[in-house]
mmCIF file of C-alpha atoms in Angstrom:
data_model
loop_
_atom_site.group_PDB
_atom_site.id
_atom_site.type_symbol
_atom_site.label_atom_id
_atom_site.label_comp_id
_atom_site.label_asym_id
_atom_site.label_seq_id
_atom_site.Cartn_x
_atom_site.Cartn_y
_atom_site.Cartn_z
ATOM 1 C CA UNK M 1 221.480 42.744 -70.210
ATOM 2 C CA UNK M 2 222.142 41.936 -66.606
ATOM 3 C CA UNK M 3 221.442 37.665 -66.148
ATOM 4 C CA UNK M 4 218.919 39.209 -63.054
ATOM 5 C CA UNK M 5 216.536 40.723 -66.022
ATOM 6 C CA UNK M 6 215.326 38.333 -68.527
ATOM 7 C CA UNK M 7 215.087 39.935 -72.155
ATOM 8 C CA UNK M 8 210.997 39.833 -70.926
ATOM 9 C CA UNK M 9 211.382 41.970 -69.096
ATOM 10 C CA UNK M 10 213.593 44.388 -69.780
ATOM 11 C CA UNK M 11 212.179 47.985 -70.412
ATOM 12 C CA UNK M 12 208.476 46.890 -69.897
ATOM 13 C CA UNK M 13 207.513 49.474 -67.666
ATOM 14 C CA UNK M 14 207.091 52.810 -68.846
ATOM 15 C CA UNK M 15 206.959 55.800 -66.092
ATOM 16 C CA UNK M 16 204.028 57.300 -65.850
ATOM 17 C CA UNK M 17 204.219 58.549 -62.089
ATOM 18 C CA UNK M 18 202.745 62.021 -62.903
ATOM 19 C CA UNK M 19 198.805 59.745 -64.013
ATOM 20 C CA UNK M 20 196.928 58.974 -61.556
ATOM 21 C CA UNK M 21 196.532 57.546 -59.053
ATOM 22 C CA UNK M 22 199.433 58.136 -58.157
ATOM 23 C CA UNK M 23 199.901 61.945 -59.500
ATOM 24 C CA UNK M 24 203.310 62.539 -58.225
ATOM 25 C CA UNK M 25 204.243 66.171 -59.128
ATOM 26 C CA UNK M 26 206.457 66.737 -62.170
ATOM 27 C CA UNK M 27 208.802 68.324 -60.396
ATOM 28 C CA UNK M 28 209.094 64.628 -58.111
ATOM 29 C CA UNK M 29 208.913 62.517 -61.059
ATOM 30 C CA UNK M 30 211.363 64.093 -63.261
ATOM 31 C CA UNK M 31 214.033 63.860 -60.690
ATOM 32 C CA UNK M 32 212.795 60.054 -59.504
ATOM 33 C CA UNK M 33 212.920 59.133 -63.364
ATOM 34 C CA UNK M 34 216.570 60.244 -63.860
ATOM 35 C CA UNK M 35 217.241 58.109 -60.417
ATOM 36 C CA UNK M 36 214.959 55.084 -62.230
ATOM 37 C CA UNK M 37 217.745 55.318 -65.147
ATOM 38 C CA UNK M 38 221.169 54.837 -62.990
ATOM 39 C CA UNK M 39 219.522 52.626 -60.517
ATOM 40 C CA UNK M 40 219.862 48.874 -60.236
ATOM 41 C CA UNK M 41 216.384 48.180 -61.438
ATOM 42 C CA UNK M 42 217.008 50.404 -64.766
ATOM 43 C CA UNK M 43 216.951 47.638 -67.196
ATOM 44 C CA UNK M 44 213.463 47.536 -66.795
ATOM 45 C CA UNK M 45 212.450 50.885 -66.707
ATOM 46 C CA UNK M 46 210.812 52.224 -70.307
ATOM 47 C CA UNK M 47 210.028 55.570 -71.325
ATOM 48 C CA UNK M 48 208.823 58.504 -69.149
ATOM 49 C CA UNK M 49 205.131 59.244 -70.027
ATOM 50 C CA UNK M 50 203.853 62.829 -70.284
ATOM 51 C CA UNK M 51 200.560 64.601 -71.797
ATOM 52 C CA UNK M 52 201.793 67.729 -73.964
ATOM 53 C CA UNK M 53 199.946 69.845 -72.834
ATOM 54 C CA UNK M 54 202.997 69.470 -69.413
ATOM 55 C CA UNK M 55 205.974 70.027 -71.869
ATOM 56 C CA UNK M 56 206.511 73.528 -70.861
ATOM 57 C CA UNK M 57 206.779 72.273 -67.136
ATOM 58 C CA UNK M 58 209.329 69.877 -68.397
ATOM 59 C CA UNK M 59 211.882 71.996 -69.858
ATOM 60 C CA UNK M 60 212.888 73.523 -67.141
ATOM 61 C CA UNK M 61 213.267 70.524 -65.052
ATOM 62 C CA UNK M 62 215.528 68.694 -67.815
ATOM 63 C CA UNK M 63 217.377 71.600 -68.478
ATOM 64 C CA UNK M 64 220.409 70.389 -66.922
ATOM 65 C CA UNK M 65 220.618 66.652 -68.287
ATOM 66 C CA UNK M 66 222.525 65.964 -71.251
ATOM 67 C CA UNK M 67 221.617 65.786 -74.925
ATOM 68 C CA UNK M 68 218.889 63.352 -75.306
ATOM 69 C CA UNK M 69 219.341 61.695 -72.443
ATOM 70 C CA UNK M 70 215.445 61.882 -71.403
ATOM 71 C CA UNK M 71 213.174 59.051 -73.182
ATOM 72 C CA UNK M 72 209.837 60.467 -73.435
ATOM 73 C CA UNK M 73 206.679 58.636 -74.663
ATOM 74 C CA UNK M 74 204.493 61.909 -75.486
ATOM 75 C CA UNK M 75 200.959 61.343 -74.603
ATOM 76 C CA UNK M 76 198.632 63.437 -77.630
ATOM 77 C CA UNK M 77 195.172 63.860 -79.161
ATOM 78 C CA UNK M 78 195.442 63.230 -82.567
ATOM 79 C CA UNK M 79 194.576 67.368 -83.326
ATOM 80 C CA UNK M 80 197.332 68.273 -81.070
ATOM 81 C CA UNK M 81 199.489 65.661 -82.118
ATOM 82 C CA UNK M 82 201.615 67.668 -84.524
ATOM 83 C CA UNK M 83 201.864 70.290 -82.597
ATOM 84 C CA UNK M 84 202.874 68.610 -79.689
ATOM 85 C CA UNK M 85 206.095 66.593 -81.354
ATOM 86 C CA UNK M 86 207.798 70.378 -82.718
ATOM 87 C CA UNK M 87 207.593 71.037 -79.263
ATOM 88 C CA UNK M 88 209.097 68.313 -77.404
ATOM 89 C CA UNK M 89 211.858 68.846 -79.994
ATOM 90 C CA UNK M 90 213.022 72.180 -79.399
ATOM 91 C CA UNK M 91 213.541 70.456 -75.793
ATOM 92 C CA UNK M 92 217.921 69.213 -75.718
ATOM 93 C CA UNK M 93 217.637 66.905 -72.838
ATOM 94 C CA UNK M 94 214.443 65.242 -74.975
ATOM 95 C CA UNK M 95 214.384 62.192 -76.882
ATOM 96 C CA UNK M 96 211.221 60.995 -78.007
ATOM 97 C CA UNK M 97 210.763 57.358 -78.175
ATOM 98 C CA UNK M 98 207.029 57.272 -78.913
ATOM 99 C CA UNK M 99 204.107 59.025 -79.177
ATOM 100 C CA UNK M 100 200.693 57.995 -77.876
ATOM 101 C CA UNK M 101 197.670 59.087 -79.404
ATOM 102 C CA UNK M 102 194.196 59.283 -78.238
ATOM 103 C CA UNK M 103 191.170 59.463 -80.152
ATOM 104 C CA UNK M 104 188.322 61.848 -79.605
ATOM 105 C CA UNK M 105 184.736 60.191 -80.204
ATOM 106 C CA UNK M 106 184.081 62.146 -83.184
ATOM 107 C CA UNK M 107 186.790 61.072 -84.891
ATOM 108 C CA UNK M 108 186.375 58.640 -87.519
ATOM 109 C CA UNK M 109 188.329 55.907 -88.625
ATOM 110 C CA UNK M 110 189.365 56.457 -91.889
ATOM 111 C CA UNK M 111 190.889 59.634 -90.501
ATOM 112 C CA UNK M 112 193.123 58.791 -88.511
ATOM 113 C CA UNK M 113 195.890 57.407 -90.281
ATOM 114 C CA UNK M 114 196.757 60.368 -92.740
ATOM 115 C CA UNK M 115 196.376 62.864 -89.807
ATOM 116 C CA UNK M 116 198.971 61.070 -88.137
ATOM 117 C CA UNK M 117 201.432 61.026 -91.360
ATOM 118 C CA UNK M 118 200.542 64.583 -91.379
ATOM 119 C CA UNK M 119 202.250 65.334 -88.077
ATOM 120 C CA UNK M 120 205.177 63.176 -88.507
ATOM 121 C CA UNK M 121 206.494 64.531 -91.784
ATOM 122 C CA UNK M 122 208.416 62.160 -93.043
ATOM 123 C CA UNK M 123 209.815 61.918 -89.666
ATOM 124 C CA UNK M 124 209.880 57.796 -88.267
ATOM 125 C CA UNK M 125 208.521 57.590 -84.889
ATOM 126 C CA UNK M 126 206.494 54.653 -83.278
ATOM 127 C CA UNK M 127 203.143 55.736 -82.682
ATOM 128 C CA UNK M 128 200.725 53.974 -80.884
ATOM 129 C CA UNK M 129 196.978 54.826 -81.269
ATOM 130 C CA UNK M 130 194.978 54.323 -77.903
ATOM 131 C CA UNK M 131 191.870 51.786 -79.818
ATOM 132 C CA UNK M 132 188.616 52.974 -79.214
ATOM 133 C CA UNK M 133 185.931 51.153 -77.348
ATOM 134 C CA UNK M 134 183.087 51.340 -80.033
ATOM 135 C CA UNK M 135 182.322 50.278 -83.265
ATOM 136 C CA UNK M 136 185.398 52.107 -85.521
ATOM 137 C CA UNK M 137 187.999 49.559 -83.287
ATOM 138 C CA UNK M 138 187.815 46.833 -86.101
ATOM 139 C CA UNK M 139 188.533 49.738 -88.415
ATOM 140 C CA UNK M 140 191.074 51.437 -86.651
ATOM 141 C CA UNK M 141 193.031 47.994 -86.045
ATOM 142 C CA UNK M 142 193.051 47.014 -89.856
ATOM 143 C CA UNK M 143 194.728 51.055 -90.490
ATOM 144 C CA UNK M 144 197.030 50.645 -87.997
ATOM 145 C CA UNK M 145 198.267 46.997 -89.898
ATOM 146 C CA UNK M 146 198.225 48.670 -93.186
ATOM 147 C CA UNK M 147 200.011 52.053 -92.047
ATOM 148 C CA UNK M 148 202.669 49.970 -89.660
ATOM 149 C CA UNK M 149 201.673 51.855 -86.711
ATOM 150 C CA UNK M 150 200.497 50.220 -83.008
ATOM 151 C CA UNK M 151 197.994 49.987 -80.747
ATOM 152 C CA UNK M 152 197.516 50.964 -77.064
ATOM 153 C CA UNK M 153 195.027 48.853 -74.992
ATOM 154 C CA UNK M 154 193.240 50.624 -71.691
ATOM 155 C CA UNK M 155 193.226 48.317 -69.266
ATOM 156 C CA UNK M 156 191.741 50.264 -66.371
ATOM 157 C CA UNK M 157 191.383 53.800 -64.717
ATOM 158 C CA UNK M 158 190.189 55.673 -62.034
ATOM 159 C CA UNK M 159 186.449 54.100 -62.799
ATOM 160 C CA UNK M 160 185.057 50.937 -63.114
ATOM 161 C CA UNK M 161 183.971 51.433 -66.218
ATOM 162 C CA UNK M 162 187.418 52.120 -67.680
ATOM 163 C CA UNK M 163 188.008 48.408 -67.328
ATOM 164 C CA UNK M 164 187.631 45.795 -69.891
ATOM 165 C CA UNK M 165 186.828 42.829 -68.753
ATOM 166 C CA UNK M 166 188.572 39.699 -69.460
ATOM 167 C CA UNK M 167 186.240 38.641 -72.617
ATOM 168 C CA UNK M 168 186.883 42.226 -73.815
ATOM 169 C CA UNK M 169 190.464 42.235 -73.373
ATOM 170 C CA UNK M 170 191.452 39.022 -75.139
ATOM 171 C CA UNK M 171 189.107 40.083 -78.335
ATOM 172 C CA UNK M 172 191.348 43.077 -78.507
ATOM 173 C CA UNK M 173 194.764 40.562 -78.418
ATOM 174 C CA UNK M 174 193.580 37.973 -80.295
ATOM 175 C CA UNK M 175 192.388 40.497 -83.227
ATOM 176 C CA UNK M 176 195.889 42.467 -82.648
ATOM 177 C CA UNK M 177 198.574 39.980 -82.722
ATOM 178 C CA UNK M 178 196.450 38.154 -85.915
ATOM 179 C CA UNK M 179 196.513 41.624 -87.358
ATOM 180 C CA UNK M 180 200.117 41.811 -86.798
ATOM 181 C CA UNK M 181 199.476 44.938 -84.934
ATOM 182 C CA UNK M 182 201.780 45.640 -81.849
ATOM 183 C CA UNK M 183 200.280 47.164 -78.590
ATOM 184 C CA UNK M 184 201.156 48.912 -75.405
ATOM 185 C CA UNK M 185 198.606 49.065 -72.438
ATOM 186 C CA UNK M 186 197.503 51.670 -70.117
ATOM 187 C CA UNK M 187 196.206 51.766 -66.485
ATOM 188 C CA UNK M 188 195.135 49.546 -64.008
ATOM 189 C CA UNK M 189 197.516 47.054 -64.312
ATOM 190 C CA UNK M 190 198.747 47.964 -60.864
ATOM 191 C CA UNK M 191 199.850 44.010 -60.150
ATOM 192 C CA UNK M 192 201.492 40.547 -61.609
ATOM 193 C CA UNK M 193 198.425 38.505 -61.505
ATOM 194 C CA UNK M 194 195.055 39.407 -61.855
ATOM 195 C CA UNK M 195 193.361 40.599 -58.596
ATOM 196 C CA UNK M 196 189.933 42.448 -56.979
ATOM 197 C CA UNK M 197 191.714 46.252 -55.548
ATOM 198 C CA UNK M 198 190.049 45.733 -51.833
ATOM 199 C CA UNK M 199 190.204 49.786 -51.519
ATOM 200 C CA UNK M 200 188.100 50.231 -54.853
ATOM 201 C CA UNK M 201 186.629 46.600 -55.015
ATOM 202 C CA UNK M 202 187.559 46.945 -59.101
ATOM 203 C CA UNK M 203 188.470 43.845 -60.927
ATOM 204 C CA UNK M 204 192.244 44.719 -61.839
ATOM 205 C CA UNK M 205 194.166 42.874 -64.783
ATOM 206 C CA UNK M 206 197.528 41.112 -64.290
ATOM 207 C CA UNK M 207 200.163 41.986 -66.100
ATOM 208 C CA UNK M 208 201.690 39.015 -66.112
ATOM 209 C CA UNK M 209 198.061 37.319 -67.513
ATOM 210 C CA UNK M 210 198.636 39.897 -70.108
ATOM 211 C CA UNK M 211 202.105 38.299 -70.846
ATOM 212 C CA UNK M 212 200.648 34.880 -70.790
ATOM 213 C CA UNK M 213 197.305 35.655 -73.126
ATOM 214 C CA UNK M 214 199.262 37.520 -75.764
ATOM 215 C CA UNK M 215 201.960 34.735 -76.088
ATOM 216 C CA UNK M 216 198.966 32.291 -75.872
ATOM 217 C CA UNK M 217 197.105 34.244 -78.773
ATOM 218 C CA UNK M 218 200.742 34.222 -80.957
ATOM 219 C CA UNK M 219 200.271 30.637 -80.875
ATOM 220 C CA UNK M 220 196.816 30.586 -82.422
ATOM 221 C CA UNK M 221 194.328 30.590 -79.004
ATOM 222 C CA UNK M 222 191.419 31.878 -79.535
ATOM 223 C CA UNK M 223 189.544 34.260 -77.440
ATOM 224 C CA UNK M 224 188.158 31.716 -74.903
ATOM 225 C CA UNK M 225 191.369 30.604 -73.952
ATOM 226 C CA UNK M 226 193.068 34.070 -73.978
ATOM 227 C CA UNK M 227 189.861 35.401 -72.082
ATOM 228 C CA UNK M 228 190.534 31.877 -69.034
ATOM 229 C CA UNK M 229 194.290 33.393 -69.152
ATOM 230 C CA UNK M 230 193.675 36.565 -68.418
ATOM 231 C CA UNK M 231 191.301 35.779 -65.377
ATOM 232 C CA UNK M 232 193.200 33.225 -64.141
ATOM 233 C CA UNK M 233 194.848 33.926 -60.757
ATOM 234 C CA UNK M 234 196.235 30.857 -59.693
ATOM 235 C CA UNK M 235 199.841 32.291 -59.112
ATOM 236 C CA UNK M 236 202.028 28.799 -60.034
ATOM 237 C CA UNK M 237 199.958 28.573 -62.915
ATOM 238 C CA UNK M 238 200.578 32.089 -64.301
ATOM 239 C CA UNK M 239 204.432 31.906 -63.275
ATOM 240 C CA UNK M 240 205.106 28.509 -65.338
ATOM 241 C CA UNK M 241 203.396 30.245 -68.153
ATOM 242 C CA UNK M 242 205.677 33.322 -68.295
ATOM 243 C CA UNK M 243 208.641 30.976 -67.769
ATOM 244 C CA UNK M 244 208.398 29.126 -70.449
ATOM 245 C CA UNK M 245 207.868 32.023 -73.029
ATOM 246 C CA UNK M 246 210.110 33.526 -75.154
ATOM 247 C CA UNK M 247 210.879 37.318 -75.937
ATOM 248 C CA UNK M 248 209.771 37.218 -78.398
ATOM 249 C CA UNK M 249 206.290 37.805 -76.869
ATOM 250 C CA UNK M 250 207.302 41.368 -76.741
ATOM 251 C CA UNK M 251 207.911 41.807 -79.871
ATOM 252 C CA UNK M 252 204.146 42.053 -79.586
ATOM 253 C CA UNK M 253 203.319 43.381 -76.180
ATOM 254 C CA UNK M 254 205.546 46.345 -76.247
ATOM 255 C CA UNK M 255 205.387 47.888 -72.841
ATOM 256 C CA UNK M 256 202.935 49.181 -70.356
ATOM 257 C CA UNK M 257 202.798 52.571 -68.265
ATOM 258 C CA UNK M 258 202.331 52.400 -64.582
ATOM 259 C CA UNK M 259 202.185 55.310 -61.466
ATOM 260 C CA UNK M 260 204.492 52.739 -59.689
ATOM 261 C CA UNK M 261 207.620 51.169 -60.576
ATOM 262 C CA UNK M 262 208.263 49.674 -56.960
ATOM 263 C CA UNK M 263 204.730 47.584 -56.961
ATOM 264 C CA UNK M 264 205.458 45.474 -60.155
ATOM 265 C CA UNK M 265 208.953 44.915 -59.130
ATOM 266 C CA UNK M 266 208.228 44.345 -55.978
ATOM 267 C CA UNK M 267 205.662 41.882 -57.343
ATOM 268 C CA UNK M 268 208.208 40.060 -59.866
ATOM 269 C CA UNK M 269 210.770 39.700 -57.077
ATOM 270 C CA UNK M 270 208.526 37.854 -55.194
ATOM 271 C CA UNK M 271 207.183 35.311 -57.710
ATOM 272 C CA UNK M 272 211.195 34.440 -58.421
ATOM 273 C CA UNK M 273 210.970 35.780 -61.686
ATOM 274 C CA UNK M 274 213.369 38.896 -60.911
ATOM 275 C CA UNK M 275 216.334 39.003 -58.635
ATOM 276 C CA UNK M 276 216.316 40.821 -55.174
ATOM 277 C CA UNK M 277 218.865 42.890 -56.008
ATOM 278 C CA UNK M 278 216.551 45.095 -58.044
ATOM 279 C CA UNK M 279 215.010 46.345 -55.312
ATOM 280 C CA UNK M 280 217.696 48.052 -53.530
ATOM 281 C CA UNK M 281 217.561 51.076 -55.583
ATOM 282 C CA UNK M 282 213.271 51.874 -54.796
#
């Protein structure tokens, strides 16, 4: 690992360019990805993200790339799930490196856990299961400990509504990392530090708060002190929390998928926590 990428940071940010908002066409992202893995800002760069039901618009565009040489983190209801994995598979240029797996609201708790050892037969893949917003997250979160499986955390969307807010979010760390449950996080976490989008006026989650709260809740704070994390947005403040951290915090906090890898690279290089250099390839 390069000394301009602290182990912190290295493969935290899954591509999801094809979600929106920023809904670049698979046939642009594909391409851009492959770019994203030679360029000079690849150490960072995680998985490509893609729903299943796109995997027969992806063969053809990775039909040319070597044997897997394409990390995929495969985006699946928990029905489709099965399904879904036999057919990224039969794709060469494919290697899966997770699966993601939402949950309709009928589904209940208890099931959730053998349906998913049902589609991996026998076969070892991380999975993380996005947690649900309702009542069966408690129970979900004590399955995923017992099974070894993770957890993926929403952290925004195309509506308000899709975002947690802070006192929300640091329940769901706090009860994760004492549950010894690792997590990945989805959407809105379009910045560093925790901000107010001025196009959308939605109160948008830092990642690096995330960073902070989660290393903050491995060390025993509870959620009042996670939740004052995650809001803060006092930029020196953040920064000399993240400093000081070790990777060990990702051991934890896995990754997170966003529609653009420029903006939080863009945003690390100028808070001095990344070097310049990075940039050159975006």
């Amino acid at each position: 690992m390069s000394a301009a990428v602290p182990a912190l940071f290295a493969g935290l940010f899954d591509d999801a360019a094809v979600f929106p908002p920023g809904n670049l066409p698979l046939a642009e992202a594909v391409p851009a990805h492959v770019a994203h893995d030679v360029s000079a800002h690849a150490p960072v760069v995680g998985a490509f993200v893609l729903a299943a039901k796109d995997l027969d618009h992806l063969a053809p565009l990775v039909a040319d790339l070597g044997l897997s040489s394409f990390r995929l983190s495969l985006t699946a209801s928990l029905t489709e799930l099965d399904t879904a994995l036999a057919a990224a598979y039969t794709i060469p240029a494919v290697r899966v490196d997770a699966a993601e797996v939402a949950l309709a609201e009928d589904v209940a708790a208890s099931t959730v856990v053998p349906a998913i050892e049902r589609a991996l037969a026998g076969r070892s893949l991380p999975i993380f299961v996005e947690l649900p917003r309702d009542v069966r997250r408690q129970e979900v979160t004590s399955a995923l400990a017992d099974a070894g499986h993770m957890a993926k955390l929403r952290t925004g969307g195309v509506r308000a509504d899709l975002y947690p807010d802070e006192k929300e979010l640091a329940a769901s760390v706090v009860a994760l990392t004492a549950a010894g449950v690792p997590f990945k996080a989805t959407a809105g976490l379009h910045h560093a530090l925790r901000n107010t989008d001025p196009a959308t006026g939605f109160e948008q989650h830092g990642f690096l708060n995330l960073i902070a709260a989660t290393g903050a809740a491995l060390d025993g704070a509870d959620e009042a002190a996670v939740a004052a994390l995650l809001a803060d947005r006092d930029d020196s403040r953040v920064v000399d929390r993240v400093r000081v951290l070790g990777p060990s915090v990702r051991d934890a906090f896995r990754s997170f998928g966003t529609c653009s890898l420029a903006e939080p690279i863009e945003d690390l290089v100028g808070l001095g926590l990344l070097d310049a250099h990075l940039m050159k390839d975006l």
